[in-house]
Amino acid sequence: PKASIAEERKAPSFPIRELTYWLDGDKKVTELKEQIMLELERDPLWRVSDHPNLTLAETRERAMKKIRRLADQATSRPLEETMVRMSIISVVDPGFWTRFGVHFGLFFGALQGQASPAQLAYWMEKGAFTMQGVTGCFGMTELGHGSNVAGLETIATFDPNTDEFIVHSPTITATKWWIGGAAHTATHCAVYAQLLVGGKRYGTKTFVVQLRDTQTFELMPGVNIGDLGKKMGRDQIDNGWIRFTHVRIPRSHMLMKHTKVMRSGEVIEPPLAQLAYGALIQGRVSMVGDSANVAKRALTIATRYASVRRQFSDGTPGALESKLIDYPIHQHRLLPLMAQTFAMIFAAREMNTSYMQLMSQLNELGDSKGAAVDAAIKNLKETHATSAGLKAFCTWMCLNIIDQCRQSLGGHGYSAYTGLSQAYSDFAVHCTWEGDNTILTLQ
């Protein structure tokens, strides 16, 4: 096999290293990726060869060990290095990436995007960034509502007598569902609930609710949590359900970067509430790049296999059988998928640039009015529609690429140890979360 691979690599028609630098964006990024890959390869904690044999409990236990190690690295190393590390881990161990990303991407992301500066400083001091004292989850989806965020049933009622909100699940369908990290590990939750002040509803807002005592891990009064158990994939994360029964939280635990509730009960809403939506686009943007990366991994496995697997010969006694990669029909099977993957790489790069420009534009708005706000809204709508469409298109495309690569391995593709069956199971959820693909195509 090594000789067959070397034979395919010996005379490329283009400079491989230069193309790698260009795809990664910079020579230094490539070298950093290779350094991180070597670290992961040599660290027993990141081995993947035994994944198919682990129980649900063992899978989750190993994920928690990884979280502790990566949390230390994430808070002590430069942000750029951490981002590169996470992009690699999302391919190596997507279930763990989700577990880690629920806190840093979703929970902490909600704080960054929706908390006032004073509130963000408060939660940073509590340990929200270092995961020392605060481990967060993201409570948007309910049993009865997923894509329809405006229809969420959880209620947060302001009590002016105590200066508190009362968070309550009034119905079974108001139960928070599929909440990653909730079943066993999260201490706090960014809960999306209907704001109710003085009998009037003000729409869905975000509230930080403590789920567990940070010392004993006992559930807080009024909080009920259950484990949703084994899933199709990504078992590294402990998805659970949450029900709230008249849980009281301080008024300051409502994130008030945009809408504010004063001590008097006065509600101050931003001129354009939809600007708060910008922070929620990030998940879809990242999934475009994730689709490209996972497709690259699947195609790498399939192409390498095709370069060493031999089938049939011309009948000459003693002659080697032909490699799969030399058959035009097999090339036709894989090369179009490779072209699609390159297209996703470029689309992800443009999508990320557009998103960063949007967030910069929104952060610079301040109290601006008029043309600046109009331009921001126009850009927000464009970025929303583009990210929604690309998320749907690319995740569907990647899922197909994984399965086509699996089929190209013949009978060997059915083995769990190829990594492709698990990749399919892990990636399939991308077509559902952060917005059902069919709904997103309508945006």
Short mmCIF file of C-alpha atoms in Angstrom, two decimals:
data_model
loop_
_atom_site.label_atom_id
_atom_site.label_comp_id
_atom_site.label_asym_id
_atom_site.label_seq_id
_atom_site.Cartn_x
_atom_site.Cartn_y
_atom_site.Cartn_z
CA PRO A 1 0.00 0.00 0.00
CA LYS A 2 2.74 2.50 0.84
CA ALA A 3 4.40 1.93 -2.52
CA SER A 4 1.07 2.38 -4.33
CA ILE A 5 0.41 5.66 -2.53
CA ALA A 6 3.95 6.88 -3.24
CA GLU A 7 3.50 6.05 -6.92
CA GLU A 8 0.38 8.24 -7.13
CA ARG A 9 2.14 11.13 -5.40
CA LYS A 10 5.43 11.11 -7.26
CA ALA A 11 4.52 13.25 -10.28
CA PRO A 12 1.76 15.74 -9.52
CA SER A 13 0.80 18.24 -12.21
CA PHE A 14 0.71 21.12 -9.70
CA PRO A 15 2.80 22.23 -6.66
CA ILE A 16 1.07 20.42 -3.79
CA ARG A 17 2.67 22.39 -0.96
CA GLU A 18 1.89 25.78 -2.49
CA LEU A 19 -1.71 24.77 -3.07
CA THR A 20 -1.96 23.65 0.56
CA TYR A 21 -0.64 27.01 1.77
CA TRP A 22 -3.14 28.80 -0.44
CA LEU A 23 -6.09 26.72 0.75
CA ASP A 24 -5.12 27.21 4.39
CA GLY A 25 -4.61 30.91 3.80
CA ASP A 26 -0.96 31.06 4.80
CA LYS A 27 2.16 28.93 5.19
CA LYS A 28 2.18 29.59 8.93
CA VAL A 29 -1.39 28.29 9.24
CA THR A 30 -0.43 25.07 7.47
CA GLU A 31 2.54 24.59 9.76
CA LEU A 32 0.37 25.27 12.81
CA LYS A 33 -2.20 22.73 11.61
CA GLU A 34 0.51 20.11 11.15
CA GLN A 35 1.87 20.82 14.62
CA ILE A 36 -1.57 20.42 16.18
CA MET A 37 -2.27 17.25 14.20
CA LEU A 38 1.00 15.75 15.47
CA GLU A 39 0.05 16.63 19.06
CA LEU A 40 -3.34 14.98 18.67
CA GLU A 41 -1.86 11.93 16.93
CA ARG A 42 0.57 11.31 19.81
CA ASP A 43 -1.89 12.00 22.62
CA PRO A 44 -3.66 8.78 23.75
CA LEU A 45 -6.65 10.84 24.85
CA TRP A 46 -7.40 11.69 21.19
CA ARG A 47 -7.16 8.17 19.77
CA VAL A 48 -10.09 7.33 17.52
CA SER A 49 -9.37 3.70 16.64
CA ASP A 50 -11.43 2.39 19.56
CA HIS A 51 -14.42 4.72 19.16
CA PRO A 52 -16.70 2.00 17.72
CA ASN A 53 -16.14 -0.15 20.82
CA LEU A 54 -16.86 2.46 23.53
CA THR A 55 -20.07 2.44 25.56
CA LEU A 56 -22.17 5.58 25.90
CA ALA A 57 -20.79 6.21 29.39
CA GLU A 58 -17.19 5.67 28.27
CA THR A 59 -17.67 8.00 25.30
CA ARG A 60 -18.97 10.79 27.53
CA GLU A 61 -16.29 10.23 30.16
CA ARG A 62 -13.51 10.58 27.61
CA ALA A 63 -15.14 13.72 26.22
CA MET A 64 -15.07 15.33 29.68
CA LYS A 65 -11.35 14.58 30.05
CA LYS A 66 -10.77 16.28 26.70
CA ILE A 67 -12.82 19.29 27.79
CA ARG A 68 -10.65 19.89 30.82
CA ARG A 69 -7.48 19.75 28.76
CA LEU A 70 -8.77 21.86 25.90
CA ALA A 71 -10.33 24.46 28.22
CA ASP A 72 -6.90 25.07 29.72
CA GLN A 73 -5.36 25.42 26.25
CA ALA A 74 -8.15 27.65 24.98
CA THR A 75 -7.68 30.17 27.78
CA SER A 76 -3.88 30.17 27.77
CA ARG A 77 -3.05 30.13 24.06
CA PRO A 78 -3.62 32.85 21.40
CA LEU A 79 -7.14 32.99 19.98
CA GLU A 80 -5.91 32.32 16.43
CA GLU A 81 -4.25 29.07 17.54
CA THR A 82 -7.38 28.00 19.43
CA MET A 83 -9.56 28.59 16.37
CA VAL A 84 -7.26 26.48 14.20
CA ARG A 85 -7.19 23.75 16.84
CA MET A 86 -10.98 23.69 17.01
CA SER A 87 -11.31 23.48 13.22
CA ILE A 88 -9.14 20.36 13.26
CA ILE A 89 -10.93 18.81 16.22
CA SER A 90 -14.27 19.33 14.48
CA VAL A 91 -13.10 16.78 11.92
CA VAL A 92 -11.17 14.44 14.24
CA ASP A 93 -13.89 14.20 16.89
CA PRO A 94 -17.05 16.06 15.86
CA GLY A 95 -19.01 14.86 18.89
CA PHE A 96 -16.49 16.37 21.26
CA TRP A 97 -16.34 19.52 19.15
CA THR A 98 -20.08 19.90 19.68
CA ARG A 99 -19.73 19.30 23.41
CA PHE A 100 -17.04 21.95 23.72
CA GLY A 101 -18.75 24.29 21.28
CA VAL A 102 -22.04 24.29 23.21
CA HIS A 103 -20.32 26.19 25.99
CA PHE A 104 -17.90 28.41 24.07
CA GLY A 105 -19.84 28.84 20.84
CA LEU A 106 -23.46 28.89 22.00
CA PHE A 107 -23.60 29.77 25.70
CA PHE A 108 -20.62 32.12 25.79
CA GLY A 109 -21.56 33.33 22.32
CA ALA A 110 -24.98 34.32 23.66
CA LEU A 111 -23.27 36.30 26.42
CA GLN A 112 -20.99 38.04 23.94
CA GLY A 113 -23.78 38.86 21.53
CA GLN A 114 -26.63 39.73 23.89
CA ALA A 115 -25.20 40.75 27.29
CA SER A 116 -24.40 44.35 28.14
CA PRO A 117 -20.70 45.08 28.78
CA ALA A 118 -21.31 45.05 32.55
CA GLN A 119 -23.17 41.75 32.35
CA LEU A 120 -20.46 40.16 30.22
CA ALA A 121 -17.83 41.28 32.74
CA TYR A 122 -19.93 39.77 35.55
CA TRP A 123 -20.19 36.36 33.90
CA MET A 124 -16.52 36.43 32.90
CA GLU A 125 -15.66 36.97 36.57
CA LYS A 126 -17.93 34.04 37.47
CA GLY A 127 -15.85 31.78 35.21
CA ALA A 128 -17.87 31.67 31.99
CA PHE A 129 -14.78 31.99 29.81
CA THR A 130 -12.51 29.58 31.68
CA MET A 131 -15.25 27.04 32.58
CA GLN A 132 -14.10 27.43 36.18
CA GLY A 133 -17.41 27.70 38.04
CA VAL A 134 -19.70 28.06 35.04
CA THR A 135 -20.39 25.40 32.41
CA GLY A 136 -23.09 26.57 30.06
CA CYS A 137 -25.66 25.15 27.69
CA PHE A 138 -28.05 26.75 25.19
CA GLY A 139 -31.77 26.45 25.87
CA MET A 140 -33.60 27.47 22.73
CA THR A 141 -35.24 24.35 21.24
CA GLU A 142 -38.40 23.04 22.91
CA LEU A 143 -40.34 19.83 22.53
CA GLY A 144 -43.02 21.72 20.65
CA HIS A 145 -40.96 24.31 18.76
CA GLY A 146 -37.63 24.27 16.94
CA SER A 147 -37.38 26.54 13.91
CA ASN A 148 -40.26 28.72 15.11
CA VAL A 149 -38.35 30.66 17.78
CA ALA A 150 -41.11 33.24 18.04
CA GLY A 151 -43.47 30.44 19.09
CA LEU A 152 -41.44 29.26 22.10
CA GLU A 153 -43.66 28.66 25.12
CA THR A 154 -41.29 29.09 28.07
CA ILE A 155 -42.25 32.26 29.95
CA ALA A 156 -40.13 34.72 31.96
CA THR A 157 -42.47 36.92 34.03
CA PHE A 158 -41.13 40.02 35.76
CA ASP A 159 -42.01 40.32 39.46
CA PRO A 160 -41.64 43.99 40.42
CA ASN A 161 -42.02 43.19 44.13
CA THR A 162 -38.79 41.19 44.25
CA ASP A 163 -36.97 42.54 41.18
CA GLU A 164 -36.83 39.04 39.73
CA PHE A 165 -37.96 37.05 36.72
CA ILE A 166 -39.96 33.89 37.18
CA VAL A 167 -38.99 31.36 34.52
CA HIS A 168 -41.67 28.72 33.95
CA SER A 169 -42.52 25.89 31.55
CA PRO A 170 -46.34 26.11 31.39
CA THR A 171 -46.90 23.06 29.16
CA ILE A 172 -45.27 19.76 28.26
CA THR A 173 -44.37 21.16 24.86
CA ALA A 174 -42.54 24.04 26.58
CA THR A 175 -39.95 21.53 27.85
CA LYS A 176 -36.51 22.47 26.57
CA TRP A 177 -35.42 19.57 24.36
CA TRP A 178 -32.16 18.32 22.84
CA ILE A 179 -30.21 20.70 25.07
CA GLY A 180 -26.54 19.73 24.73
CA GLY A 181 -24.73 19.46 28.05
CA ALA A 182 -27.91 19.66 30.11
CA ALA A 183 -28.23 16.01 31.11
CA HIS A 184 -25.21 15.83 33.40
CA THR A 185 -22.69 18.64 33.10
CA ALA A 186 -24.08 22.16 32.59
CA THR A 187 -24.41 24.46 35.60
CA HIS A 188 -26.07 27.33 33.74
CA CYS A 189 -28.29 27.73 30.69
CA ALA A 190 -28.93 30.58 28.26
CA VAL A 191 -32.71 30.15 28.20
CA TYR A 192 -34.84 31.61 25.42
CA ALA A 193 -38.22 32.58 26.83
CA GLN A 194 -41.16 34.90 26.23
CA LEU A 195 -40.67 38.13 28.18
CA LEU A 196 -43.83 39.03 30.13
CA VAL A 197 -43.98 42.37 31.96
CA GLY A 198 -47.15 43.81 33.39
CA GLY A 199 -49.25 41.29 31.50
CA LYS A 200 -47.75 42.29 28.15
CA ARG A 201 -45.56 40.04 25.99
CA TYR A 202 -42.40 41.49 24.48
CA GLY A 203 -41.20 38.52 22.45
CA THR A 204 -38.44 35.98 22.93
CA LYS A 205 -35.47 37.13 25.01
CA THR A 206 -32.49 35.41 26.61
CA PHE A 207 -32.09 34.70 30.33
CA VAL A 208 -29.25 33.00 32.22
CA VAL A 209 -30.71 30.41 34.56
CA GLN A 210 -28.64 28.38 37.00
CA LEU A 211 -29.40 24.68 36.67
CA ARG A 212 -27.12 23.11 39.27
CA ASP A 213 -25.25 24.04 42.43
CA THR A 214 -21.67 24.67 41.29
CA GLN A 215 -20.24 22.84 44.30
CA THR A 216 -22.56 19.86 44.82
CA PHE A 217 -24.04 19.66 41.29
CA GLU A 218 -27.47 19.16 42.84
CA LEU A 219 -30.32 20.55 40.71
CA MET A 220 -31.55 23.98 41.73
CA PRO A 221 -35.10 24.29 43.14
CA GLY A 222 -37.74 24.16 40.39
CA VAL A 223 -35.37 22.68 37.80
CA ASN A 224 -36.09 19.21 36.43
CA ILE A 225 -33.66 17.58 33.99
CA GLY A 226 -33.56 14.26 32.14
CA ASP A 227 -31.13 12.48 29.84
CA LEU A 228 -32.26 11.89 26.23
CA GLY A 229 -29.87 8.94 25.98
CA LYS A 230 -28.15 7.49 22.94
CA LYS A 231 -28.47 9.26 19.61
CA MET A 232 -27.73 8.55 15.96
CA GLY A 233 -24.33 10.19 16.45
CA ARG A 234 -22.30 12.62 18.57
CA ASP A 235 -22.77 10.66 21.78
CA GLN A 236 -19.95 12.65 23.36
CA ILE A 237 -22.51 15.28 24.29
CA ASP A 238 -25.12 14.65 26.99
CA ASN A 239 -28.29 16.01 25.42
CA GLY A 240 -31.13 16.42 27.86
CA TRP A 241 -34.51 17.98 28.55
CA ILE A 242 -35.20 20.78 31.04
CA ARG A 243 -38.44 21.87 32.70
CA PHE A 244 -38.72 24.98 34.85
CA THR A 245 -41.31 25.33 37.60
CA HIS A 246 -41.49 28.95 38.76
CA VAL A 247 -37.72 29.37 38.93
CA ARG A 248 -36.71 32.81 40.21
CA ILE A 249 -33.66 34.60 38.83
CA PRO A 250 -32.37 38.16 39.40
CA ARG A 251 -33.52 40.76 36.90
CA SER A 252 -29.88 41.25 35.91
CA HIS A 253 -29.81 37.69 34.56
CA MET A 254 -31.81 38.77 31.53
CA LEU A 255 -29.27 39.64 28.84
CA MET A 256 -29.87 43.32 28.14
CA LYS A 257 -27.57 44.46 25.38
CA HIS A 258 -30.67 45.20 23.30
CA THR A 259 -33.99 45.05 25.16
CA LYS A 260 -33.81 46.32 28.76
CA VAL A 261 -36.17 45.88 31.73
CA MET A 262 -35.72 48.55 34.39
CA ARG A 263 -36.29 48.16 38.12
CA SER A 264 -39.58 50.03 37.72
CA GLY A 265 -40.81 47.50 35.19
CA GLU A 266 -40.31 49.83 32.24
CA VAL A 267 -39.29 47.95 29.11
CA ILE A 268 -36.90 49.75 26.79
CA GLU A 269 -36.72 48.13 23.38
CA PRO A 270 -34.14 48.92 20.69
CA PRO A 271 -35.37 50.80 17.63
CA LEU A 272 -34.62 47.73 15.52
CA ALA A 273 -34.88 44.52 17.52
CA GLN A 274 -33.93 42.41 14.50
CA LEU A 275 -30.34 43.63 14.79
CA ALA A 276 -29.95 41.23 17.73
CA TYR A 277 -30.38 38.37 15.27
CA GLY A 278 -26.91 38.92 13.83
CA ALA A 279 -25.23 36.92 16.61
CA LEU A 280 -27.38 33.85 15.84
CA ILE A 281 -26.12 33.53 12.25
CA GLN A 282 -22.67 32.36 13.34
CA GLY A 283 -23.68 28.70 13.70
CA ARG A 284 -24.86 28.47 10.11
CA VAL A 285 -21.77 30.26 8.85
CA SER A 286 -19.46 27.81 10.63
CA MET A 287 -21.38 24.83 9.24
CA VAL A 288 -20.51 25.82 5.66
CA GLY A 289 -16.82 25.48 6.50
CA ASP A 290 -17.48 22.35 8.54
CA SER A 291 -19.16 20.77 5.51
CA ALA A 292 -16.05 21.41 3.42
CA ASN A 293 -13.70 20.01 6.07
CA VAL A 294 -15.69 16.83 6.69
CA ALA A 295 -16.05 16.26 2.94
CA LYS A 296 -12.26 16.61 2.58
CA ARG A 297 -11.73 13.91 5.21
CA ALA A 298 -14.18 11.51 3.56
CA LEU A 299 -12.61 12.04 0.14
CA THR A 300 -9.11 11.57 1.56
CA ILE A 301 -10.13 8.17 2.91
CA ALA A 302 -11.83 7.16 -0.34
CA THR A 303 -9.05 8.42 -2.62
CA ARG A 304 -6.29 6.76 -0.63
CA TYR A 305 -8.23 3.51 -0.64
CA ALA A 306 -8.71 3.76 -4.40
CA SER A 307 -4.96 4.26 -4.78
CA VAL A 308 -4.05 1.02 -3.03
CA ARG A 309 -7.03 -1.27 -3.72
CA ARG A 310 -6.52 -3.44 -6.81
CA GLN A 311 -9.20 -5.29 -8.76
CA PHE A 312 -8.93 -7.21 -12.08
CA SER A 313 -6.06 -7.46 -14.52
CA ASP A 314 -5.59 -7.94 -18.26
CA GLY A 315 -5.08 -11.66 -17.69
CA THR A 316 -1.30 -11.66 -18.09
CA PRO A 317 0.13 -14.28 -15.71
CA GLY A 318 1.78 -12.61 -12.72
CA ALA A 319 0.60 -9.13 -13.68
CA LEU A 320 -0.60 -6.82 -10.93
CA GLU A 321 -4.28 -6.09 -10.85
CA SER A 322 -5.28 -2.51 -11.68
CA LYS A 323 -5.84 0.14 -9.01
CA LEU A 324 -9.37 1.39 -8.59
CA ILE A 325 -8.17 4.95 -9.13
CA ASP A 326 -7.03 4.02 -12.67
CA TYR A 327 -10.52 3.08 -13.79
CA PRO A 328 -12.33 6.03 -15.46
CA ILE A 329 -15.61 4.95 -13.89
CA HIS A 330 -14.07 5.22 -10.42
CA GLN A 331 -12.55 8.59 -11.22
CA HIS A 332 -15.98 9.73 -12.36
CA ARG A 333 -17.27 8.52 -9.02
CA LEU A 334 -14.90 10.61 -6.89
CA LEU A 335 -13.60 13.58 -8.88
CA PRO A 336 -16.94 15.43 -9.20
CA LEU A 337 -17.29 15.14 -5.42
CA MET A 338 -13.81 16.61 -5.06
CA ALA A 339 -14.81 19.53 -7.27
CA GLN A 340 -17.89 20.11 -5.11
CA THR A 341 -15.68 20.12 -2.02
CA PHE A 342 -13.37 22.76 -3.45
CA ALA A 343 -16.44 24.85 -4.24
CA MET A 344 -17.52 24.55 -0.60
CA ILE A 345 -14.06 25.62 0.57
CA PHE A 346 -14.27 28.84 -1.44
CA ALA A 347 -17.91 29.46 -0.48
CA ALA A 348 -17.06 29.03 3.21
CA ARG A 349 -14.23 31.53 2.90
CA GLU A 350 -16.50 34.14 1.32
CA MET A 351 -19.31 33.42 3.78
CA ASN A 352 -17.03 33.89 6.77
CA THR A 353 -15.72 37.17 5.37
CA SER A 354 -19.27 38.44 4.85
CA TYR A 355 -20.24 37.46 8.39
CA MET A 356 -17.22 39.18 9.96
CA GLN A 357 -17.99 42.35 8.00
CA LEU A 358 -21.60 42.22 9.19
CA MET A 359 -20.67 41.82 12.85
CA SER A 360 -18.16 44.66 12.60
CA GLN A 361 -20.86 46.83 11.04
CA LEU A 362 -23.36 45.97 13.79
CA ASN A 363 -20.85 46.57 16.59
CA GLU A 364 -20.01 50.00 15.20
CA LEU A 365 -23.64 51.12 14.99
CA GLY A 366 -24.00 52.28 18.59
CA ASP A 367 -26.88 54.76 18.68
CA SER A 368 -26.68 55.47 14.96
CA LYS A 369 -29.82 56.13 12.98
CA GLY A 370 -30.80 56.70 9.40
CA ALA A 371 -28.63 55.51 6.53
CA ALA A 372 -26.16 53.58 8.71
CA VAL A 373 -28.95 51.51 10.24
CA ASP A 374 -30.61 50.97 6.87
CA ALA A 375 -27.32 49.71 5.43
CA ALA A 376 -26.83 47.37 8.41
CA ILE A 377 -30.32 45.92 8.05
CA LYS A 378 -29.80 45.35 4.34
CA ASN A 379 -26.52 43.58 5.01
CA LEU A 380 -28.11 41.55 7.83
CA LYS A 381 -30.89 40.31 5.54
CA GLU A 382 -28.42 39.43 2.79
CA THR A 383 -26.11 37.58 5.18
CA HIS A 384 -29.05 35.75 6.75
CA ALA A 385 -30.38 34.57 3.41
CA THR A 386 -26.95 33.59 2.10
CA SER A 387 -25.94 31.71 5.25
CA ALA A 388 -29.31 29.92 5.37
CA GLY A 389 -29.07 28.80 1.76
CA LEU A 390 -25.43 27.76 1.93
CA LYS A 391 -25.92 25.92 5.22
CA ALA A 392 -28.69 23.82 3.67
CA PHE A 393 -26.94 23.24 0.34
CA CYS A 394 -23.51 22.43 1.76
CA THR A 395 -24.66 20.14 4.57
CA TRP A 396 -26.83 18.14 2.16
CA MET A 397 -23.92 17.98 -0.27
CA CYS A 398 -21.45 16.86 2.38
CA LEU A 399 -23.76 14.13 3.69
CA ASN A 400 -24.05 12.78 0.15
CA ILE A 401 -20.27 12.93 -0.31
CA ILE A 402 -19.70 10.90 2.86
CA ASP A 403 -22.09 8.19 1.73
CA GLN A 404 -20.74 8.10 -1.83
CA CYS A 405 -17.23 7.73 -0.43
CA ARG A 406 -18.43 4.91 1.82
CA GLN A 407 -19.96 3.11 -1.14
CA SER A 408 -16.77 3.54 -3.17
CA LEU A 409 -14.95 1.38 -0.62
CA GLY A 410 -17.10 -1.61 -1.53
CA GLY A 411 -17.63 -4.12 1.27
CA HIS A 412 -14.91 -2.52 3.39
CA GLY A 413 -16.96 0.65 3.53
CA TYR A 414 -19.45 -1.12 5.77
CA SER A 415 -16.85 -1.50 8.52
CA ALA A 416 -17.10 1.00 11.38
CA TYR A 417 -13.32 1.24 11.39
CA THR A 418 -13.19 3.14 8.10
CA GLY A 419 -14.56 6.12 10.01
CA LEU A 420 -17.11 6.83 7.29
CA SER A 421 -20.18 5.25 8.88
CA GLN A 422 -19.54 7.24 12.06
CA ALA A 423 -18.86 10.35 10.01
CA TYR A 424 -22.27 9.95 8.36
CA SER A 425 -24.02 9.44 11.69
CA ASP A 426 -22.23 12.39 13.26
CA PHE A 427 -22.78 14.75 10.34
CA ALA A 428 -26.45 13.97 9.60
CA VAL A 429 -27.64 16.28 12.37
CA HIS A 430 -26.19 19.24 10.45
CA CYS A 431 -29.18 18.99 8.13
CA THR A 432 -31.52 19.60 11.07
CA TRP A 433 -29.99 21.79 13.77
CA GLU A 434 -29.47 25.52 13.38
CA GLY A 435 -32.58 25.39 11.19
CA ASP A 436 -34.14 22.51 9.25
CA ASN A 437 -32.64 22.54 5.76
CA THR A 438 -35.97 22.48 3.94
CA ILE A 439 -37.15 25.52 5.92
CA LEU A 440 -33.84 27.32 5.39
CA THR A 441 -34.09 26.96 1.62
CA LEU A 442 -37.22 29.11 1.83
CA GLN A 443 -35.36 32.01 3.41
#
